[in-house]
C-alpha positions as a LaTeX table, in Angstrom:
\begin{tabular}{lrrr}
\hline
Residue & $x$ (\AA) & $y$ (\AA) & $z$ (\AA) \\
\hline
Met1 & 12.09 & 7.69 & $-2.23$ \\
Lys2 & 8.66 & 8.37 & $-0.59$ \\
Thr3 & 6.81 & 5.52 & 1.04 \\
Ile4 & 3.00 & 5.35 & 1.44 \\
Ala5 & 1.71 & 2.61 & 3.79 \\
Ile6 & $-1.85$ & 0.90 & 3.32 \\
Tyr7 & $-3.00$ & $-0.36$ & 6.53 \\
Asn8 & $-6.00$ & $-1.36$ & 8.78 \\
Asn9 & $-5.79$ & $-4.25$ & 11.11 \\
Lys10 & $-9.25$ & $-5.21$ & 10.09 \\
Gly11 & $-9.37$ & $-7.74$ & 7.02 \\
Gly12 & $-11.77$ & $-7.02$ & 3.94 \\
Val13 & $-11.67$ & $-3.27$ & 4.18 \\
Gly14 & $-9.93$ & $-2.74$ & 0.73 \\
Lys15 & $-6.19$ & $-2.33$ & 1.47 \\
Ser16 & $-4.97$ & $-4.33$ & $-1.29$ \\
Thr17 & $-7.67$ & $-2.64$ & $-3.56$ \\
Val18 & $-6.37$ & 0.85 & $-2.68$ \\
Ser19 & $-2.71$ & $-0.27$ & $-2.94$ \\
Leu20 & $-3.38$ & $-1.36$ & $-6.41$ \\
Phe21 & $-5.51$ & 1.49 & $-7.81$ \\
Leu22 & $-2.65$ & 3.91 & $-6.21$ \\
Ala23 & 0.01 & 1.96 & $-8.10$ \\
Asp24 & $-1.95$ & 2.11 & $-11.36$ \\
Tyr25 & $-2.75$ & 5.63 & $-11.29$ \\
Phe26 & 0.57 & 6.91 & $-9.94$ \\
Ser27 & 2.60 & 4.81 & $-12.71$ \\
Ser28 & 0.40 & 6.33 & $-15.55$ \\
Gly29 & 2.11 & 9.74 & $-15.36$ \\
Ala30 & $-0.62$ & 11.40 & $-12.96$ \\
Val31 & 2.17 & 12.54 & $-10.50$ \\
Thr32 & 5.55 & 13.84 & $-10.57$ \\
Val33 & 8.41 & 13.40 & $-8.31$ \\
Arg34 & 11.59 & 15.71 & $-8.87$ \\
Gln35 & 9.58 & 16.87 & $-11.89$ \\
Arg36 & 9.59 & 13.69 & $-13.73$ \\
Glu37 & 7.39 & 10.66 & $-13.85$ \\
Pro38 & 8.05 & 8.45 & $-10.67$ \\
Arg39 & 9.27 & 4.85 & $-10.81$ \\
Ile40 & 6.70 & 3.06 & $-8.68$ \\
Leu41 & 7.23 & $-0.12$ & $-6.34$ \\
Val42 & 4.83 & $-2.18$ & $-4.58$ \\
Ile43 & 6.00 & $-4.13$ & $-1.65$ \\
Asp44 & 3.24 & $-6.83$ & $-0.76$ \\
Leu45 & 3.51 & $-7.78$ & 3.01 \\
Asp46 & 0.40 & $-9.76$ & 3.00 \\
Gly47 & 0.96 & $-13.30$ & 2.83 \\
Gln48 & $-2.23$ & $-13.82$ & 0.61 \\
Gly49 & $-0.36$ & $-11.96$ & $-1.92$ \\
Ser50 & $-3.46$ & $-10.04$ & $-3.50$ \\
Ser51 & $-1.93$ & $-7.09$ & $-4.64$ \\
Ser52 & 1.02 & $-8.59$ & $-6.15$ \\
Ile53 & $-1.08$ & $-11.21$ & $-7.84$ \\
Ser54 & $-3.49$ & $-8.49$ & $-9.28$ \\
Leu55 & $-0.24$ & $-6.54$ & $-10.63$ \\
Val56 & 1.81 & $-9.25$ & $-12.11$ \\
Gly57 & $-0.14$ & $-12.46$ & $-12.09$ \\
Leu58 & $-0.48$ & $-15.74$ & $-10.24$ \\
Arg59 & 2.03 & $-17.49$ & $-12.16$ \\
Thr60 & 4.78 & $-14.88$ & $-11.81$ \\
Val61 & 4.23 & $-14.78$ & $-7.93$ \\
Ala62 & 4.34 & $-18.52$ & $-7.54$ \\
Trp63 & 7.64 & $-18.44$ & $-9.59$ \\
Ala64 & 9.07 & $-15.78$ & $-7.33$ \\
Arg65 & 7.93 & $-17.87$ & $-4.29$ \\
Gln66 & 9.51 & $-21.21$ & $-5.72$ \\
Glu67 & 12.76 & $-19.21$ & $-6.41$ \\
Lys68 & 12.94 & $-17.54$ & $-2.98$ \\
Arg69 & 12.71 & $-14.09$ & $-4.71$ \\
Thr70 & 10.26 & $-12.48$ & $-2.33$ \\
Val71 & 10.59 & $-10.14$ & 0.51 \\
Ala72 & 11.78 & $-12.14$ & 3.21 \\
Pro73 & 14.87 & $-13.75$ & 1.35 \\
Leu74 & 15.73 & $-10.04$ & 0.33 \\
Ile75 & 15.27 & $-8.97$ & 3.94 \\
Gln76 & 17.52 & $-11.77$ & 5.27 \\
Lys77 & 20.47 & $-10.87$ & 2.68 \\
Leu78 & 20.13 & $-7.25$ & 3.41 \\
Arg79 & 20.50 & $-7.94$ & 7.25 \\
Ser80 & 23.69 & $-10.08$ & 6.76 \\
Gly81 & 25.45 & $-7.33$ & 4.71 \\
Ala82 & 25.33 & $-9.35$ & 1.68 \\
Lys83 & 25.74 & $-7.95$ & $-1.74$ \\
Ile84 & 22.63 & $-8.12$ & $-3.65$ \\
Asp85 & 21.10 & $-7.61$ & $-7.26$ \\
Leu86 & 17.99 & $-6.02$ & $-6.52$ \\
Gly87 & 16.73 & $-6.92$ & $-9.94$ \\
Glu88 & 16.36 & $-10.82$ & $-8.73$ \\
Tyr89 & 13.90 & $-9.57$ & $-6.26$ \\
Val90 & 11.60 & $-6.87$ & $-7.98$ \\
Leu91 & 8.91 & $-8.29$ & $-10.52$ \\
Leu92 & 8.08 & $-6.19$ & $-13.50$ \\
Arg93 & 4.50 & $-5.12$ & $-14.53$ \\
Pro94 & 5.09 & $-3.82$ & $-18.05$ \\
Glu95 & 3.35 & $-0.69$ & $-19.58$ \\
Gly96 & $-0.07$ & $-1.74$ & $-20.73$ \\
Val97 & $-1.43$ & $-0.83$ & $-24.29$ \\
Ser98 & $-4.40$ & 1.46 & $-24.50$ \\
Arg99 & $-6.95$ & 2.12 & $-27.19$ \\
Gly100 & $-6.97$ & 5.70 & $-28.40$ \\
Arg101 & $-6.09$ & 8.49 & $-26.05$ \\
Gln102 & $-6.76$ & 6.49 & $-22.67$ \\
Leu103 & $-4.08$ & 6.48 & $-20.14$ \\
Ser104 & $-2.37$ & 3.29 & $-20.28$ \\
Leu105 & $-1.49$ & 1.25 & $-17.34$ \\
Gly106 & 2.15 & 2.31 & $-16.49$ \\
Lys107 & 5.09 & 0.28 & $-16.04$ \\
Leu108 & 5.94 & $-0.73$ & $-12.21$ \\
Trp109 & 7.87 & $-3.18$ & $-10.00$ \\
Val110 & 6.59 & $-5.65$ & $-7.40$ \\
Ile111 & 8.15 & $-7.55$ & $-4.37$ \\
Ala112 & 6.00 & $-10.27$ & $-3.60$ \\
Pro113 & 5.33 & $-12.03$ & $-0.21$ \\
Glu114 & 5.75 & $-15.52$ & 0.91 \\
Arg115 & 4.31 & $-16.27$ & 4.27 \\
Asp116 & 6.35 & $-19.10$ & 5.58 \\
Gly117 & 9.59 & $-17.19$ & 4.95 \\
Ile118 & 8.13 & $-13.93$ & 6.78 \\
Val119 & 7.01 & $-16.28$ & 9.90 \\
Glu120 & 10.71 & $-17.66$ & 9.88 \\
Ile121 & 12.21 & $-14.15$ & 10.03 \\
Glu122 & 9.85 & $-13.15$ & 12.78 \\
Lys123 & 10.66 & $-16.03$ & 15.21 \\
Asn124 & 13.77 & $-14.66$ & 16.49 \\
Cys125 & 13.42 & $-10.97$ & 15.78 \\
Asp126 & 13.51 & $-8.37$ & 18.49 \\
Leu127 & 12.95 & $-4.72$ & 18.54 \\
Arg128 & 16.63 & $-3.89$ & 17.21 \\
Cys129 & 15.97 & $-6.40$ & 14.70 \\
Phe130 & 12.76 & $-4.87$ & 13.33 \\
Val131 & 14.24 & $-1.35$ & 13.31 \\
Arg132 & 17.31 & $-2.80$ & 11.29 \\
Met133 & 14.86 & $-4.39$ & 8.73 \\
Ala134 & 13.19 & $-1.15$ & 8.17 \\
Lys135 & 16.35 & 0.73 & 7.80 \\
Val136 & 18.33 & $-1.72$ & 5.37 \\
Leu137 & 15.34 & $-2.24$ & 3.19 \\
Lys138 & 14.61 & 1.60 & 2.64 \\
Glu139 & 18.45 & 2.17 & 2.11 \\
Ala140 & 18.52 & $-0.55$ & $-0.67$ \\
Leu141 & 15.33 & 0.71 & $-2.27$ \\
Asp142 & 15.94 & 4.26 & $-2.11$ \\
Pro143 & 18.09 & 4.88 & $-5.11$ \\
His144 & 15.93 & 3.02 & $-7.56$ \\
Phe145 & 12.52 & 3.92 & $-6.81$ \\
Asp146 & 10.83 & 7.25 & $-6.39$ \\
Ile147 & 7.46 & 6.07 & $-4.78$ \\
Thr148 & 6.97 & 2.82 & $-2.67$ \\
Ile149 & 3.47 & 1.60 & $-1.79$ \\
Val150 & 3.55 & $-0.87$ & 1.07 \\
Asp151 & 0.45 & $-3.17$ & 1.09 \\
Leu152 & 0.11 & $-4.45$ & 4.84 \\
Pro153 & $-1.76$ & $-7.47$ & 6.04 \\
Ala154 & $-4.48$ & $-7.33$ & 8.65 \\
Asn155 & $-4.40$ & $-8.83$ & 12.42 \\
Ile156 & $-0.97$ & $-7.81$ & 13.28 \\
Asp157 & 0.53 & $-7.23$ & 16.62 \\
Gln158 & 3.96 & $-6.39$ & 18.38 \\
Arg159 & 5.03 & $-10.06$ & 17.30 \\
Asn160 & 4.90 & $-9.23$ & 13.46 \\
Lys161 & 8.26 & $-7.46$ & 13.05 \\
Ile162 & 7.95 & $-7.43$ & 9.11 \\
Pro163 & 4.77 & $-5.63$ & 8.79 \\
Leu164 & 5.74 & $-3.28$ & 11.59 \\
Ala165 & 8.82 & $-2.63$ & 9.71 \\
Gly166 & 6.69 & $-1.86$ & 6.59 \\
Leu167 & 4.99 & 0.81 & 8.88 \\
Leu168 & 8.35 & 2.06 & 10.31 \\
Met169 & 9.89 & 2.75 & 6.78 \\
Ser170 & 6.84 & 4.63 & 5.62 \\
Asn171 & 6.69 & 8.54 & 5.21 \\
Val172 & 2.73 & 8.43 & 5.43 \\
Ile173 & 0.24 & 5.69 & 6.41 \\
Phe174 & $-3.33$ & 5.68 & 4.96 \\
Val175 & $-6.06$ & 3.74 & 6.70 \\
Pro176 & $-8.88$ & 2.28 & 4.49 \\
Thr177 & $-12.17$ & 1.33 & 6.15 \\
Asp178 & $-15.88$ & 1.34 & 5.46 \\
Pro179 & $-18.35$ & 3.07 & 7.44 \\
Ser180 & $-19.81$ & 0.01 & 9.15 \\
Arg181 & $-20.16$ & $-0.28$ & 13.04 \\
Val182 & $-18.06$ & $-3.66$ & 13.03 \\
Thr183 & $-15.35$ & $-1.98$ & 11.12 \\
Leu184 & $-15.09$ & 1.08 & 13.31 \\
Asn185 & $-14.84$ & $-1.00$ & 16.40 \\
Ala186 & $-11.58$ & $-2.45$ & 15.08 \\
Leu187 & $-10.14$ & 1.15 & 14.25 \\
Pro188 & $-8.42$ & 1.57 & 17.57 \\
Asp189 & $-6.41$ & $-1.75$ & 17.11 \\
Ala190 & $-4.91$ & $-0.28$ & 14.04 \\
Phe191 & $-4.33$ & 3.13 & 15.51 \\
Glu192 & $-2.61$ & 1.62 & 18.63 \\
Asn193 & $-0.29$ & $-0.24$ & 16.08 \\
Ile194 & 0.30 & 2.90 & 14.24 \\
Gln195 & 1.18 & 4.87 & 17.42 \\
Tyr196 & 3.53 & 2.20 & 18.71 \\
Val197 & 5.54 & 2.43 & 15.52 \\
Arg198 & 5.70 & 6.10 & 15.72 \\
Arg199 & 6.93 & 5.86 & 19.24 \\
Ile200 & 9.67 & 3.56 & 18.25 \\
Ala201 & 10.63 & 6.00 & 15.52 \\
Arg202 & 10.87 & 8.95 & 17.81 \\
Asp203 & 12.95 & 6.74 & 20.51 \\
Gln204 & 15.28 & 5.69 & 17.82 \\
Lys205 & 15.60 & 9.32 & 16.35 \\
Ile206 & 14.03 & 7.94 & 12.86 \\
Lys207 & 11.78 & 10.16 & 10.85 \\
Val208 & 8.28 & 9.51 & 12.01 \\
Pro209 & 5.64 & 8.16 & 9.85 \\
Gln210 & 2.72 & 10.68 & 9.52 \\
Leu211 & $-0.90$ & 9.47 & 9.41 \\
Gly212 & $-2.07$ & 11.08 & 6.11 \\
Gly213 & $-5.82$ & 10.03 & 6.70 \\
Ile214 & $-8.49$ & 7.55 & 6.56 \\
Ile215 & $-9.78$ & 6.44 & 3.09 \\
Leu216 & $-13.52$ & 5.47 & 2.93 \\
Asn217 & $-14.20$ & 2.45 & 0.96 \\
Lys218 & $-17.55$ & 0.82 & 0.02 \\
Thr219 & $-19.32$ & 3.87 & 1.13 \\
Asp220 & $-22.70$ & 5.45 & $-0.31$ \\
Lys221 & $-23.19$ & 8.71 & 1.41 \\
Arg222 & $-27.07$ & 8.37 & 1.12 \\
Ala223 & $-27.11$ & 5.12 & 3.13 \\
Lys224 & $-28.16$ & 4.86 & 6.63 \\
Gln225 & $-24.69$ & 3.35 & 7.80 \\
Tyr226 & $-22.96$ & 6.38 & 6.60 \\
Arg227 & $-25.29$ & 8.88 & 8.20 \\
Leu228 & $-25.25$ & 7.04 & 11.41 \\
His229 & $-21.47$ & 6.62 & 11.75 \\
His230 & $-19.69$ & 9.42 & 9.89 \\
Glu231 & $-19.57$ & 11.86 & 12.75 \\
Glu232 & $-18.09$ & 9.15 & 14.89 \\
Leu233 & $-15.31$ & 8.52 & 12.30 \\
Gln234 & $-14.49$ & 12.13 & 12.13 \\
Glu235 & $-13.99$ & 12.34 & 15.83 \\
Leu236 & $-11.73$ & 9.19 & 15.78 \\
Ala237 & $-9.73$ & 10.93 & 12.92 \\
Ala238 & $-9.63$ & 14.22 & 14.92 \\
Gln239 & $-8.36$ & 12.05 & 18.25 \\
Gln240 & $-5.29$ & 10.78 & 15.84 \\
Asn241 & $-4.72$ & 14.43 & 14.56 \\
Thr242 & $-5.66$ & 13.35 & 11.09 \\
Val243 & $-8.66$ & 13.42 & 8.71 \\
Val244 & $-10.92$ & 11.52 & 6.76 \\
Leu245 & $-10.54$ & 12.04 & 3.27 \\
Lys246 & $-13.05$ & 13.94 & 1.32 \\
Asn247 & $-13.00$ & 11.70 & $-1.64$ \\
Phe248 & $-14.25$ & 8.15 & $-1.16$ \\
Leu249 & $-14.86$ & 4.73 & $-2.98$ \\
Pro250 & $-18.36$ & 3.46 & $-3.49$ \\
Glu251 & $-19.39$ & $-0.22$ & $-3.09$ \\
Ala252 & $-18.93$ & $-1.47$ & $-6.49$ \\
Pro253 & $-18.51$ & $-5.01$ & $-8.02$ \\
Thr254 & $-16.11$ & $-3.36$ & $-10.80$ \\
Leu255 & $-13.77$ & $-2.35$ & $-8.24$ \\
Ser256 & $-13.41$ & $-6.06$ & $-7.16$ \\
Thr257 & $-13.31$ & $-6.99$ & $-10.77$ \\
Ala258 & $-10.14$ & $-4.82$ & $-11.16$ \\
Ser259 & $-8.11$ & $-7.08$ & $-9.13$ \\
Asp260 & $-8.85$ & $-10.20$ & $-10.88$ \\
Asp261 & $-5.38$ & $-11.38$ & $-12.36$ \\
Ser262 & $-7.39$ & $-13.55$ & $-15.04$ \\
Leu263 & $-8.43$ & $-10.61$ & $-16.69$ \\
Glu264 & $-6.16$ & $-8.25$ & $-19.02$ \\
Phe265 & $-6.22$ & $-4.49$ & $-18.94$ \\
Gly266 & $-4.07$ & $-2.16$ & $-20.88$ \\
Ala267 & $-5.60$ & 1.31 & $-19.66$ \\
Leu268 & $-6.92$ & 2.71 & $-16.42$ \\
Arg269 & $-10.39$ & 3.31 & $-17.64$ \\
Glu270 & $-10.51$ & $-0.25$ & $-19.00$ \\
Arg271 & $-9.85$ & $-1.55$ & $-15.40$ \\
Tyr272 & $-11.97$ & 0.72 & $-13.36$ \\
Glu273 & $-14.79$ & 1.35 & $-15.86$ \\
Lys274 & $-17.39$ & 3.90 & $-14.64$ \\
Tyr275 & $-15.74$ & 4.17 & $-11.33$ \\
Tyr276 & $-12.51$ & 5.54 & $-12.69$ \\
Gly277 & $-13.62$ & 9.12 & $-11.50$ \\
His278 & $-13.82$ & 7.99 & $-7.92$ \\
Val279 & $-10.26$ & 6.01 & $-8.25$ \\
Arg280 & $-8.68$ & 9.18 & $-9.90$ \\
Lys281 & $-10.03$ & 11.62 & $-7.17$ \\
Val282 & $-8.98$ & 9.59 & $-4.10$ \\
Ala283 & $-5.51$ & 9.05 & $-5.84$ \\
Leu284 & $-4.95$ & 12.85 & $-6.47$ \\
Glu285 & $-6.08$ & 13.50 & $-2.76$ \\
Val286 & $-3.55$ & 10.76 & $-1.52$ \\
Ala287 & $-0.73$ & 12.34 & $-3.92$ \\
Glu288 & $-1.48$ & 15.80 & $-2.22$ \\
Lys289 & $-1.31$ & 14.67 & 1.40 \\
Ala290 & 1.91 & 12.55 & 0.63 \\
Gly291 & 3.45 & 15.70 & $-0.78$ \\
Phe292 & 3.58 & 14.81 & $-4.61$ \\
Thr293 & 2.99 & 17.02 & $-7.53$ \\
Ala294 & $-0.20$ & 15.87 & $-9.03$ \\
Arg295 & $-1.26$ & 16.23 & $-12.63$ \\
Ser296 & $-5.01$ & 15.73 & $-13.22$ \\
Lys297 & $-4.71$ & 13.51 & $-16.03$ \\
Gly298 & $-7.34$ & 11.49 & $-17.84$ \\
\hline
\end{tabular}
């Protein structure tokens, strides 16, 4: 199993949107793992539950929270060594039905968050605890999934052990951002947390998560804001031994609408409309940097 973390310590930069379209595109058969179409899992660690609600709907997520079938109870049981039925904690998004030859939204699975449960676990969780959380969760999921996408919350620090475990269990981390002054000022906080987790991995002799790159969101390369800050963003990336991805996402209401769980979508182009080309290019570049075999479909 390869795990992709989507993280920025600032809110509103598109972490859940990026998690959503990567899950959609990868599940459509556009990438292969071990020469077959992968089984995709999304772990939503943001208490708001935006990506999980977008994928399986508010009612399903509300049911999972009520029945304690979310990420926090799963981690608690794994830490205790109890035997679990993983099927009790993963929510299915069935394959969509498309018209004609359009690429259907593929089948995938989701683990939803629940804020109170996450807070309760973190009350008495030290460094050893969060390292163990990352280990047991990855080991439990590894036989069942090929690609896991972890949607992380904003505003975390070293007290937030479950999001840190999400970073620690990842193979590669991508940082969505927009090219505004306010957002760029917040990037060092994100990189500090990433480097903290990378140091822990080295100390614990765990495979160190790689920084795959910065994904530009809400971007117009003709705009003054982009021209003013693009070079600085490239320098920030270079300081972290990473890159700004060549492909980007524009400022587009359609990309916000794509996450509306009250709308029904059966196909990729239906969900992303005229911006599907941008979504496709970014997803393929992410796949390449994450080490998947990508097939340019649709």
